Amino acid sequence: MPIKNGKQYIERIDRQRLQLWHNGERVKGPLSEHPAFRGLIRTQAAMYEMQCEASRKEDMSYASPATGERVGLSFLPPVNAEDLIRRRRMSEIWANYHHGFLGRSPDYMNTALMSFYTAAPVLEKASTEHAQNLRNYYEYCRDHDITLSHAFVQPMASKWSGPADAEESLAAKVIETRPEGLVVSGAFLMATQGPTCEEILVLPTPTFMMGDGQVNPSAFAFAVPNDLEGITFICRESHAHDSSYDHPLSSRYEEMDTMVIFDRVLIPHERVFFVGEERLYDQLFQEGHFHAYAGHHIITRYIAKIKFLLGLLQALAEEQNADTENSFVGQIVKVMAMLENLKALRLTAEIGGTITEFGHYVPALAPLTAAGIQFPDLHEEVLRMIRSISASQLIMNPFEADFNTENQSSLEVYLQGLSSPAKDRIVLFRLAWELGGGAFGGRQNQFERFFFGNGKTIANRMYGCCEGLEEYKSRVYRLIGRSE
Amino acid sequence: MPIKNGKQYIERIDRQRLQLWHNGERVKGPLSEHPAFRGLIRTQAAMYEMQCEASRKEDMSYASPATGERVGLSFLPPVNAEDLIRRRRMSEIWANYHHGFLGRSPDYMNTALMSFYTAAPVLEKASTEHAQNLRNYYEYCRDHDITLSHAFVQPMASKWSGPADAEESLAAKVIETRPEGLVVSGAFLMATQGPTCEEILVLPTPTFMMGDGQVNPSAFAFAVPNDLEGITFICRESHAHDSSYDHPLSSRYEEMDTMVIFDRVLIPHERVFFVGEERLYDQLFQEGHFHAYAGHHIITRYIAKIKFLLGLLQALAEEQNADTENSFVGQIVKVMAMLENLKALRLTAEIGGTITEFGHYVPALAPLTAAGIQFPDLHEEVLRMIRSISASQLIMNPFEADFNTENQSSLEVYLQGLSSPAKDRIVLFRLAWELGGGAFGGRQNQFERFFFGNGKTIANRMYGCCEGLEEYKSRVYRLIGRSE
Amino acid sequence: MPIKNGKQYIERIDRQRLQLWHNGERVKGPLSEHPAFRGLIRTQAAMYEMQCEASRKEDMSYASPATGERVGLSFLPPVNAEDLIRRRRMSEIWANYHHGFLGRSPDYMNTALMSFYTAAPVLEKASTEHAQNLRNYYEYCRDHDITLSHAFVQPMASKWSGPADAEESLAAKVIETRPEGLVVSGAFLMATQGPTCEEILVLPTPTFMMGDGQVNPSAFAFAVPNDLEGITFICRESHAHDSSYDHPLSSRYEEMDTMVIFDRVLIPHERVFFVGEERLYDQLFQEGHFHAYAGHHIITRYIAKIKFLLGLLQALAEEQNADTENSFVGQIVKVMAMLENLKALRLTAEIGGTITEFGHYVPALAPLTAAGIQFPDLHEEVLRMIRSISASQLIMNPFEADFNTENQSSLEVYLQGLSSPAKDRIVLFRLAWELGGGAFGGRQNQFERFFFGNGKTIANRMYGCCEGLEEYKSRVYRLIGRSE
Amino acid sequence: MPIKNGKQYIERIDRQRLQLWHNGERVKGPLSEHPAFRGLIRTQAAMYEMQCEASRKEDMSYASPATGERVGLSFLPPVNAEDLIRRRRMSEIWANYHHGFLGRSPDYMNTALMSFYTAAPVLEKASTEHAQNLRNYYEYCRDHDITLSHAFVQPMASKWSGPADAEESLAAKVIETRPEGLVVSGAFLMATQGPTCEEILVLPTPTFMMGDGQVNPSAFAFAVPNDLEGITFICRESHAHDSSYDHPLSSRYEEMDTMVIFDRVLIPHERVFFVGEERLYDQLFQEGHFHAYAGHHIITRYIAKIKFLLGLLQALAEEQNADTENSFVGQIVKVMAMLENLKALRLTAEIGGTITEFGHYVPALAPLTAAGIQFPDLHEEVLRMIRSISASQLIMNPFEADFNTENQSSLEVYLQGLSSPAKDRIVLFRLAWELGGGAFGGRQNQFERFFFGNGKTIANRMYGCCEGLEEYKSRVYRLIGRSE
């Protein structure tokens, strides 16, 4: 089973028998025909198709060390800068296809899994068996091109409900250990793309620490198929639409977010990566260099998105006859400058990486963290600029269907642009609306803002990255003649 | 026909035979049952009902000088500060009901019509008949409690298409004068609430001026019933929903914006207020003190909205256990300060008004313009704060229907708040989503931003209001010993 | 001894024998001739002169209830809105003279003393004698027109150095009680205008509370002449200059800030207002409505300052030929809007006041607090605008003396403006520099920012002012059907 | 004459006989003893000394192709990336010494001259002699280590005073051509460091263009010794001080800005680089890749400055016991992120350069322009942060001399920090004051803001750098199915 194509992706998704709910109803029938999912599935099928095209095979896949078949490049554990750059080129192809709107493009979780895989040695101390489970699972996913989602974050109530081993604790936990596996109950927020993936990696952020030597029932990691008994996905409101004219973005890129409930789910032992040892969570992230690898994946998505947004700003300004106004130029150049930043930060991370003790090449963390700290503000600012340029034109746009009625000629006359037919003009502002005013853009904005945690978490991560701070302080101290 | 009640409002709206289109389909059947309109109609029916309640009659109506019957206070031309404050109290009752989300609450157009009515004398020079038409129309609306919309703005193409009298001009114009009336063609953007009103006031902003003494075919003003032959309303995408749990705001306050097309519509002469004289447009606005009266209406809406938003911010912060954090307090107090500003500006405008040459009392313009220039930024900032406080909780919320499934107990357990049941917690964040992320909030934000024109227009209006500037400059000159 | 004139002010200041240090040197000789103080003293002398002018007597003074002589209106305890407005008119005359640059214009401390005086009853419980001391001292200052400074804030080290009664505490404290008075040691930051006043009111903010019934040696209030033995004033760097051309502002309005050290100073008992009871500090501020009265004084200063700054922005823009540019208009109108806010907030505070249990009329606090929370940002923003408009012209300006050299004609030719002679152009930019780039503006900006405490303190004060918050929250709760 | 040392620098500066005026007085005597200049001269002497140290020779100089002697690396025309990086390492040594506070560190003008030198071929078309003059002058400066200033910008009056060849034009121009040279009159703003250099490069920005084939008397470029007859330097107000305790920055880094007046100055022909041909100005900048080379120099200065400012922010926060507060961390990480940006942009520019037709290696322009567009905002923001952290401590600081008086022990007790003696604490805040409040920081801020021109100029330069814009727009067009 090498890399899969679009058809295979759809077949596998449709074959699942999920406990999936949207607006109080159980979702039945093939997912690829359901209005909330079909647009995204079509987009991702096209992406999987791309990797099978002969002309792109070299750029998007490599030979599996296990089977020799072509497997996705995003699974490749890099051992030098060239590998890292190959990985990036692969991601660029997909990101330029979805213009950065897919926060959970499949290569994201491939990258995450690869990063944990490189840290498998840290699991050895606790259990060689678990370490091997992780390696096996990574190979399984790589060689079968499994589309994966993940569940890290638990409901806030789990933080307030008492220590992990207390009866009243709402944190996810192992409630029983059986010969066939662990029995787990709990709930997770925000498995983005849960239903449009095949399996789910569960790695809950610890809420309570119990201390050394204690068995923490809430500390574990595993991965299972989505349709295992006892797993339920509950959707937020769908923002998907069907018409690519009326909704150029949400008809293609709407990734569903789901809450996942585990109700006494039996996890086979061979799918467990650790259990009971609460420190292994941090060690997997730390030694797997998750933030560096994920950051390297994401910065390429940022760049693709900014390029698209720059193009949109320019198109809107031309359409409004405002592209030479000082106020427009003064705004768009800030976005251009940020694009230069991101390209430069990526390059710096790529060529400034280091080799880990396990022999992998890790991109420099500080430039990537800097990207992550700056992008959300830029994104929000660009949405504001879209609104500002579009003015009332953001709002007052008919549908494509309106051009097929007796009103057609009126619309074509009155809504024409300076040099564009009405339909070309309107579709541009419908796109602007989806980003600057509509639910699709609202969710994108919040996703970007909280992708890597809340503001405090991100700030502390950056603060920890600034290695020179003491030295810089001593420059000041030396100048003022103060001993340190 | 005195003030109408809710039932009468619905009957009149349902009785209309509009040419109304949404998403390529002609809207048929009673509007009060159509999903895009019924929520708003129900809200406005409740508002009309309020004004008929015995306990509120005194506060919301007065005796018509013509009929002696109770008519809406928003029609009252104020002759002193007390009148102005009575008008405001009336508006406050409605605004506190719709929390400022109705930008086109019926009292807005009542106020606009009243303001033009007070300027009827400026029409006398051109035509005593037209002046009388305006007076008659005002009295008709007042005494029949007509719900009015308006059309001012034309498509951008009309600005680019050549002078008003050229063949190729796309500006709305009188194309024929007949014994029964004027024949008018043209298109107007953004008749907000067009379909949920009874009549429409048409007063196009001049795009080309032809100069003194010329008859400008694009200069005119009139008002007609919505369902006159040749008038077509085309809707933007509806953001309305039905469930007040899932969509607390758009189920109640979604005002449709429509494009209105006039295709050879015959306007009866008695409904024409001026024609051909391009300067009368400005004079009606100027001498009718439109911006002062409208500004006085709107500032009350601003205040009601900020109060609701302050309440929401506090509720969200408490729900997130963040209401005592410095970063929250530091943010919310800016909104509190702006509320103080707005209350103070309104008071200042009310007690600092002047009497016009026609004997009416006009609120001070500068404080109201100052409110208009500041509110859009504040509004956008509050939406940002809502997003910031809510974090991922803005996104991941199930529907009310999900609480009626086999998942109910899981949702109630896992989504409970510190001191609130899950359903109470979730509905609050659904409201937050509608404002901070969803289409309802996106449209509200754009509406507030461009309510009074684009940034340049508004800035120039404020600049023109600052009467002391020369005097302040001379303070500087005197200090530095420079002659002026 | 009624209101004093300029000459009397100078005589009294020069007569003092201060322990005053600047840059390691004891300041000797008449202060009115010292370069660091003479500019300010001249300005304040002119202000005292104004209040004695026949034409202004009515507006600036009233008959002392004790002596019948004219005393300063800023001492008047208001008992109704008219009194408050009289007080404000008085302040306006001085503020329009110093354009808001004097943060410690003498009427500020007169107002502060008046406010504490109105709270004298709260001291009764502890000591009728102390209460009477405060009343006597107020009358003494009023009837002798004493120029007063104050010391509230202690060095940070005092907060870190242990509880008030500990040996190692650095907080100011009573170290001995003698028959002739209390012996006090300690240090205070930021007695602005200390040396250019006659007496100093000492009312240290408590750093450690000891709890009910305990005698707190750091809790006290008193007022003494500046040149009492053991009092030392240490200056920060002076920013004063002599030439009103080269330094239009710092030659007139530079208020010195001083650190004041009390080294075993004997405070006569009749000048003590309370001692030992730590709660009386808060009660004096609370029951004296200090923040309301001071806020009412300051908002008039804010308004005078904004007017001057608006004039300056306009003058600079005209000089740079930029006053019709969109970017300029877009900026200055925000300042204009803020001026409208402040005027409105003041009016609202004045007419919305309340009568205290002791029969005084207190302006509404919330509008004044709102002013205080918004002004620092506006001030900083205006300085930024000054820099932005002036560009390199902010920097490259010769001195007046350069116009009296052989280079005169070159300067006059090359530095001329579009319609202004070079000297008129240059002096304007020298003024701009003092605010936008120089130390005078830097200190003004910091003074405005921290006038009423740091950001957290101010935010909490505003948060506490918003009385409607619970009601606003219940609007949200009612809408979503949630019980409170 | 190879690289010079500190002593030689001082000797040469002191030897000049400048027409130099400050505050209406002719500056006489050795400049290195004058209070306005001595601090800077000492700093620069130390810098020149550094380049002669044996241990640094390799890093800071190279062998002159003409003489074989060691000459400054900043004169090296790079022909590959390694050269560029060598140049940068040299600049880093100086920048880390002056912490980025010297905007006109001598390597800046060396770089500028080198860039023009590489464009000498473009002068050939007009005059081979002039082209050779430029080459000769470059070699002269390189081999004699001449310290150079420059004059580009003319007074605004020159723009308003009519076309270049009109009588009334105030633009600098050639008023006579003599056998010995050109006679030039005119005035230039902002020759930073004019008096502390040896020669001045004059290259006026054209104000009026006369069109092809016309001889434009205002178009020229030349370089001359500072003390040529007819050249007068007029200083702005000096912000220099002597005590490195009281004024840690202005005692070292105050670069004087001067207005330079040319009054019938005779320019020897061999020092003229072009004359009459107005297009050569742009061509020299364009083909010399001035903005790329200067940008590459400056980004190193930016980086050194940010490092110092980061150290300062951290030191201040620790001193205020605030370094773990969320609000501080949230602020400083933005500066850290910008430091990452700048380092990455520099690297990208260095390795992404191109070879010109004349064989030189030019760094990539877009990343450097992006740095230039972002740094001014960051700089202003850091000054704001300094003020915010320091609070009233920014203001109330005694002088070093105050620690040598009878007040010493009081100061040491009351002004001590948590873990720092009073003198160490105070000097830190004096440094903070110089940047956040004082004239030194005010001038630095304005210098950074307008270094590369006003906002519009810079924005347009960046807009012109964004080569992908059309392609990004076509991504949008393709998505919405619109032809381009």
Short mmCIF file of C-alpha atoms in Angstrom, two decimals, chain A residues 96 99 249 252-253 307-308 310-312 314-315 318-319 323 326 328-329 332-333 336-337 339-341 344-345 347-348 351 366-367 370 373-374 420 424 427-428 431 456 459-460 462-463 466 469 472-473 475-477 479-480 482, chain D residues 96 99 249 252-253 307-308 310-312 314-315 318-319 323 326 328-329 332-333 336-337 339-341 344-345 347-348 351 366-367 370 373-374 420 424 427-428 431 456 459-460 462-463 466 469 472-473 475-477 479-480 482:
data_model
loop_
_atom_site.label_atom_id
_atom_site.label_comp_id
_atom_site.label_asym_id
_atom_site.label_seq_id
_atom_site.Cartn_x
_atom_site.Cartn_y
_atom_site.Cartn_z
CA ASN A 96 -0.07 26.43 -2.90
CA HIS A 99 -3.59 28.53 -0.28
CA LEU A 249 -13.54 29.30 0.01
CA ARG A 252 -13.48 24.00 -0.82
CA TYR A 253 -11.63 24.47 2.43
CA LYS A 307 0.77 35.25 -1.05
CA PHE A 308 -2.88 34.55 -1.70
CA LEU A 310 -1.53 39.80 -1.06
CA GLY A 311 -3.01 38.86 -4.42
CA LEU A 312 -6.48 39.41 -3.03
CA GLN A 314 -4.19 43.92 -4.88
CA ALA A 315 -7.15 42.55 -6.86
CA GLU A 318 -7.66 47.44 -8.54
CA GLU A 319 -11.34 46.63 -8.63
CA ASP A 323 -4.41 50.58 -6.01
CA ASN A 326 -1.13 56.24 -0.65
CA PHE A 328 -3.53 51.46 0.17
CA VAL A 329 0.17 51.26 -0.65
CA ILE A 332 -0.13 46.51 1.65
CA VAL A 333 3.60 47.03 2.03
CA MET A 336 4.79 42.46 1.83
CA ALA A 337 7.37 43.09 4.52
CA LEU A 339 6.12 37.96 3.65
CA GLU A 340 9.82 38.79 3.42
CA ASN A 341 10.15 38.07 7.12
CA ALA A 344 13.69 34.68 5.62
CA LEU A 345 12.76 32.99 8.88
CA LEU A 347 15.41 29.86 5.25
CA THR A 348 17.21 30.62 8.49
CA ILE A 351 20.01 26.14 7.12
CA ALA A 366 13.64 30.51 17.40
CA PRO A 367 12.92 31.76 13.84
CA ALA A 370 9.01 34.12 15.85
CA ILE A 373 4.08 34.81 17.28
CA GLN A 374 3.70 37.31 14.48
CA SER A 420 -14.49 43.75 -15.42
CA ASP A 424 -16.15 38.74 -12.30
CA VAL A 427 -17.26 36.82 -7.26
CA LEU A 428 -14.19 38.71 -6.08
CA LEU A 431 -14.48 35.87 -1.76
CA LYS A 456 0.52 33.62 27.28
CA ALA A 459 4.77 34.42 24.60
CA ASN A 460 6.47 32.21 27.15
CA MET A 462 9.23 32.75 22.57
CA TYR A 463 10.76 34.17 25.74
CA CYS A 466 15.80 34.03 23.21
CA LEU A 469 19.12 37.81 26.64
CA TYR A 472 22.40 41.61 25.83
CA LYS A 473 21.74 42.66 29.40
CA ARG A 475 26.04 44.92 27.21
CA VAL A 476 23.91 47.44 29.07
CA TYR A 477 25.60 46.70 32.36
CA LEU A 479 28.08 50.44 29.35
CA ILE A 480 26.87 51.81 32.67
CA ARG A 482 27.60 47.98 36.64
CA ASN D 96 28.43 46.24 18.80
CA HIS D 99 25.20 49.65 20.00
CA LEU D 249 24.36 57.75 25.85
CA ARG D 252 29.20 59.03 23.90
CA TYR D 253 26.96 58.85 20.87
CA LYS D 307 20.13 43.56 21.17
CA PHE D 308 21.06 46.48 23.37
CA LEU D 310 16.39 43.96 24.62
CA GLY D 311 19.06 43.93 27.28
CA LEU D 312 17.82 47.26 28.57
CA GLN D 314 15.16 43.03 30.63
CA ALA D 315 17.40 44.99 33.00
CA GLU D 318 14.31 43.03 36.71
CA GLU D 319 15.01 46.30 38.48
CA ASP D 323 10.33 40.50 34.61
CA ASN D 326 2.65 38.46 31.74
CA PHE D 328 6.11 42.37 30.32
CA VAL D 329 6.76 39.01 28.69
CA ILE D 332 9.36 41.86 25.10
CA VAL D 333 8.72 38.79 22.97
CA MET D 336 12.61 39.23 20.29
CA ALA D 337 10.56 38.15 17.30
CA LEU D 339 15.27 40.45 16.20
CA GLU D 340 14.74 37.02 14.66
CA ASN D 341 13.22 38.72 11.61
CA ALA D 344 16.88 36.19 9.04
CA LEU D 345 16.41 39.04 6.58
CA LEU D 347 21.05 36.19 6.07
CA THR D 348 18.60 35.96 3.21
CA ILE D 351 23.07 34.48 0.46
CA ALA D 366 13.60 43.08 -0.84
CA PRO D 367 14.59 41.62 2.56
CA ALA D 370 11.48 45.01 4.52
CA ILE D 373 10.09 49.52 6.67
CA GLN D 374 9.63 47.72 9.95
CA SER D 420 21.20 46.62 43.55
CA ASP D 424 23.55 51.07 40.05
CA VAL D 427 22.26 54.97 36.37
CA LEU D 428 20.07 52.39 34.71
CA LEU D 431 19.96 55.56 30.62
CA LYS D 456 5.38 57.50 1.35
CA ALA D 459 6.26 52.48 1.13
CA ASN D 460 6.63 52.99 -2.59
CA MET D 462 8.81 48.40 -0.80
CA TYR D 463 5.85 48.16 -3.17
CA CYS D 466 7.43 42.90 -4.39
CA LEU D 469 2.39 40.51 -6.86
CA TYR D 472 -0.26 36.19 -6.39
CA LYS D 473 -3.17 38.04 -7.95
CA ARG D 475 -3.77 32.75 -7.85
CA VAL D 476 -6.89 34.54 -6.73
CA TYR D 477 -8.17 34.92 -10.28
CA LEU D 479 -9.52 30.26 -7.89
CA ILE D 480 -12.54 32.35 -8.82
CA ARG D 482 -11.65 34.84 -13.70
#
